[in-house]
Coordinates of C-alpha atoms in Angstrom, one line a residue:
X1 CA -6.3 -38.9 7.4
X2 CA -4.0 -37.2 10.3
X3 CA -7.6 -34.8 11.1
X4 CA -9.7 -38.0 11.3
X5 CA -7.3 -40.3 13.2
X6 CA -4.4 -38.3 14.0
X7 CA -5.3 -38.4 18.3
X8 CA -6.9 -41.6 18.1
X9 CA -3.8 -44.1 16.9
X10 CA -2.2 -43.2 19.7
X11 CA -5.0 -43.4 22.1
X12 CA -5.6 -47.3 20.7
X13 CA -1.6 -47.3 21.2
X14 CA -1.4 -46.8 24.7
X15 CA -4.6 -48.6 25.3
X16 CA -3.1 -51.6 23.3
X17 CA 0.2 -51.6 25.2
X18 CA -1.8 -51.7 28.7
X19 CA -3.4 -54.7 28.1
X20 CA -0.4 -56.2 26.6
X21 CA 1.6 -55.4 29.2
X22 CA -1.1 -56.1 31.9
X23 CA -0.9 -59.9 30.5
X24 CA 2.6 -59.7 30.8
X25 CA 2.2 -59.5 34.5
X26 CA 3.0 -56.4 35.2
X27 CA 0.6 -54.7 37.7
X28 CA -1.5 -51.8 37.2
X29 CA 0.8 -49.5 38.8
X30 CA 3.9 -51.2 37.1
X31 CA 2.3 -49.6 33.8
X32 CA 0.9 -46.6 35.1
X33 CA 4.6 -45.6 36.1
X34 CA 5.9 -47.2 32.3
X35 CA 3.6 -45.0 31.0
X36 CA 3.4 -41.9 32.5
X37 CA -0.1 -42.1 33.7
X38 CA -2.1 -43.1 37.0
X39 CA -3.1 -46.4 38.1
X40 CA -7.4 -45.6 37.7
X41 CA -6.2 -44.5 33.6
X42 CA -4.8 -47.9 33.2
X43 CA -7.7 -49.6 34.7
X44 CA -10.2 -48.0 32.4
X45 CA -7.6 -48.1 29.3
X46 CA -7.8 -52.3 30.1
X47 CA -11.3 -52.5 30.9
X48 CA -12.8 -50.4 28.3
X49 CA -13.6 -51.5 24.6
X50 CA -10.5 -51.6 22.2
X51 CA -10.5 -47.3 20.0
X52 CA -12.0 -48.3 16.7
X53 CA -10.3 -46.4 14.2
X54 CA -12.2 -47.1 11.5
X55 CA -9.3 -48.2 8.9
X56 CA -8.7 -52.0 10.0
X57 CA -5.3 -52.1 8.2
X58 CA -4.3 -49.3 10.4
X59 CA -5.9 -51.3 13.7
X60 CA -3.6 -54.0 12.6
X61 CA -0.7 -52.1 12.6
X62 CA -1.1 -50.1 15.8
X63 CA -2.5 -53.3 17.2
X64 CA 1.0 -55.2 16.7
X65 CA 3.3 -52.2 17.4
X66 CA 1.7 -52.8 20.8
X67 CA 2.8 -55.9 21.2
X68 CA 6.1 -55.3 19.8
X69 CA 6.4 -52.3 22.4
X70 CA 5.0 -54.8 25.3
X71 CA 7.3 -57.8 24.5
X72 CA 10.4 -55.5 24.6
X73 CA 9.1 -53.4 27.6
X74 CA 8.5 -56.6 29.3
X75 CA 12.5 -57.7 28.3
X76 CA 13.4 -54.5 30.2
X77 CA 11.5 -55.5 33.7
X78 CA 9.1 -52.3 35.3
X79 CA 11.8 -50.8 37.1
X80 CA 13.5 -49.5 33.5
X81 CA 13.1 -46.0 33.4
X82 CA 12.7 -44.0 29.5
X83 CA 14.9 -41.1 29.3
X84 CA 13.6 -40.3 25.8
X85 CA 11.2 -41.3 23.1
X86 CA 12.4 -40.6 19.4
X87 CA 9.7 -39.7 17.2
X88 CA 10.0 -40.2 13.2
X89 CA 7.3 -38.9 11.2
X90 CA 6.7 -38.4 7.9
X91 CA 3.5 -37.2 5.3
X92 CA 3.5 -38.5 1.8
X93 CA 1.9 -36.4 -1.0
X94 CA 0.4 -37.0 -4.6
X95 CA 3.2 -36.2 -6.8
X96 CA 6.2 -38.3 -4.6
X97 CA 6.4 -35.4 -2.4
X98 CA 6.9 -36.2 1.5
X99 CA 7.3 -34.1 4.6
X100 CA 9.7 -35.7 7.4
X101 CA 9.8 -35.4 10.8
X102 CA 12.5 -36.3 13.2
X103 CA 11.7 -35.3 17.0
X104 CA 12.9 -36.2 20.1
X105 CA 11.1 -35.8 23.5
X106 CA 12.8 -36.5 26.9
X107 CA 10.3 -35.0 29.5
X108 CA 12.5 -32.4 30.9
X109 CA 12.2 -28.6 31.3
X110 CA 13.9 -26.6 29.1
X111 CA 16.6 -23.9 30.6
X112 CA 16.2 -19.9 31.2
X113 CA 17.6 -19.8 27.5
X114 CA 16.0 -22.1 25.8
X115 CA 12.4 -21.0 27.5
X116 CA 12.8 -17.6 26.2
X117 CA 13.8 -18.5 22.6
X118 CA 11.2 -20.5 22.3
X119 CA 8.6 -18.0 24.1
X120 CA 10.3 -15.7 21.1
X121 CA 9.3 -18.0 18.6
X122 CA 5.8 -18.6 19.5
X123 CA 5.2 -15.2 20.0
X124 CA 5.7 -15.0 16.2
X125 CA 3.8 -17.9 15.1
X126 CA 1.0 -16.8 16.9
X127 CA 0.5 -13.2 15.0
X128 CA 1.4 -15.3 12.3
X129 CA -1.9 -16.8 12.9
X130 CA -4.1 -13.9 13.6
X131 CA -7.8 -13.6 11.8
X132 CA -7.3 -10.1 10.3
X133 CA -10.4 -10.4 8.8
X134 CA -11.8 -10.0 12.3
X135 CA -8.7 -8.0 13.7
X136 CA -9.3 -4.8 11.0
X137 CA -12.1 -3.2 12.3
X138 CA -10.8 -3.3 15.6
X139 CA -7.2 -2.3 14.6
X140 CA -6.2 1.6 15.7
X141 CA -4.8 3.5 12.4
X142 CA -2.1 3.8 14.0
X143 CA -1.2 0.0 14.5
X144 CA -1.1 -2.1 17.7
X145 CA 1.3 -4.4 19.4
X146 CA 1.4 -7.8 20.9
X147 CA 3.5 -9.2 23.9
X148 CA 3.3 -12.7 26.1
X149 CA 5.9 -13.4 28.7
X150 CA 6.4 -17.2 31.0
X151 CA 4.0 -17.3 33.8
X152 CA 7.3 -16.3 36.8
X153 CA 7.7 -13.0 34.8
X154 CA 7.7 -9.8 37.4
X155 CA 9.8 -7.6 35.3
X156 CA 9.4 -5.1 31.8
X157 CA 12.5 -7.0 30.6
X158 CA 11.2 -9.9 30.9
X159 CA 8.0 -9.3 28.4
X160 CA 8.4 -10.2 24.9
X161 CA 6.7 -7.3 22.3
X162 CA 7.7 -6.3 18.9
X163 CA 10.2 -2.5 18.6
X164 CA 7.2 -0.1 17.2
X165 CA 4.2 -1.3 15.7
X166 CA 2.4 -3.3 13.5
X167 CA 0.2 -2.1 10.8
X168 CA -2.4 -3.3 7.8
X169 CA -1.1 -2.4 4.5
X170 CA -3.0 -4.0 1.4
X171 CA -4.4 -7.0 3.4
X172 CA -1.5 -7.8 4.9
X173 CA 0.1 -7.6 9.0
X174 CA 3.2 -6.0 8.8
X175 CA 5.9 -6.6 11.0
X176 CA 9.1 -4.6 10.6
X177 CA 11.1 -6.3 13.6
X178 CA 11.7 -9.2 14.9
X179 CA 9.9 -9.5 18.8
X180 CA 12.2 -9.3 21.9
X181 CA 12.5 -8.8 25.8
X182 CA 11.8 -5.3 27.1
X183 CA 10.9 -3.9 23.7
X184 CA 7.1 -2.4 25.2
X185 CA 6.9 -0.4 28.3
X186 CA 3.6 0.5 28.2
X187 CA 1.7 -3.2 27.0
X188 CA 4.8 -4.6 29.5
X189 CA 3.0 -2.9 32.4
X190 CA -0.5 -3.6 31.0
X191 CA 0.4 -7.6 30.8
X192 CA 1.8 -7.8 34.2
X193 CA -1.0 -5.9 35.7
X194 CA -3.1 -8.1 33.9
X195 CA -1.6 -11.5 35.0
X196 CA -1.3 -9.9 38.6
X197 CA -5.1 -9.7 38.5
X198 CA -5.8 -12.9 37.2
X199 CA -3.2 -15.5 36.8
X200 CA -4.9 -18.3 35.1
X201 CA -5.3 -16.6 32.1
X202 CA -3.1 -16.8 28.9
X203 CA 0.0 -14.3 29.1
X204 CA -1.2 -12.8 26.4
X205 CA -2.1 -8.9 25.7
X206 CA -2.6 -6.6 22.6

């Protein structure tokens, strides 16, 4: 259900709210602003034919959050500004098993801190998610490395890697360390002499 119509409830959503909100009265750049998009978006979004999601019981539902959302926008006047949108989610399995989510988003940058903790932490989802199926045959005996850093870095310190190596053993990518700042000279230089070269690219390097 979330792989079929996971992206388009929320596409029907904000299509939904714009022509609720556009027979509220507000203008088209009154709900651009509301909604964090442009004023052409909105004009398609209210022109266009209503998302068909293919479940009409979940239509219904998105369909009257909308104007739920709209009446209480319109309660607020244009000018209201959101500071942050609080998102609860949850999966129910077979079994009475249920995953919850409880997220909040409020638009904003993070910090130097936060940035590189979270840089950290994708940097070890990602090898998480390597095809090493693909990756063995290319993969030197005597292991390899990965590293990423934010698009301002200059600096070997500031390039995440992993201290030493990883390695195959039975099938499996082992890593003996967690990854941090400054721990690869060598694939430091290579990734900064990479992104030098060509900046649009993924800070990425193995």
């Amino acid at each position: 259900m979330l792989g079929q119509i996971g992206g388009r409830w929320l596409d029907r959503l904000l299509q939904q709210l714009c022509k609720e909100l556009r027979a509220q009265g507000w203008t088209q750049m009154q709900i651009a602003k509301a909604t964090g998009s442009t004023q052409s978006t909105v004009s398609r979004q209210i022109s266009k034919p209503v998302i068909k999601l293919g479940a009409t019981a979940d239509e219904a539902t998105v369909d009257g959050w909308s104007k739920e959302l709209a009446a209480s926008m319109a309660q607020y006047g244009p000018e209201a500004t959101v500071v942050r949108q609080r998102l609860v989610f949850e999966l129910q399995f077979g079994g009475g098993q249920a995953l919850r989510y409880d997220k909040t988003l409020t638009g904003m940058d993070l910090d130097e801190d936060q940035s590189t903790k979270a840089l950290i932490r994708r940097l070890d989802w990602a090898t998480g998610r390597l095809d090493l199926r693909r990756l063995k045959s290319y993969m030197p005996a005597v292991g390899m490395n990965i590293a990423t850093c934010l698009p301002d870095a200059e600096a070997v310190g500031e390039v995440a890697a992993y201290p030493g190596r990883m390695t195959l053993v039975d099938g499996v990518l082992r890593r003996h360390e967690t990854p941090e700042f400054g721990a690869s000279n060598h694939l430091a230089n290579m990734l900064l002499q990479a992104k030098t070269a060509d900046g649009e690219k993924p800070p990425f390097s193995i």
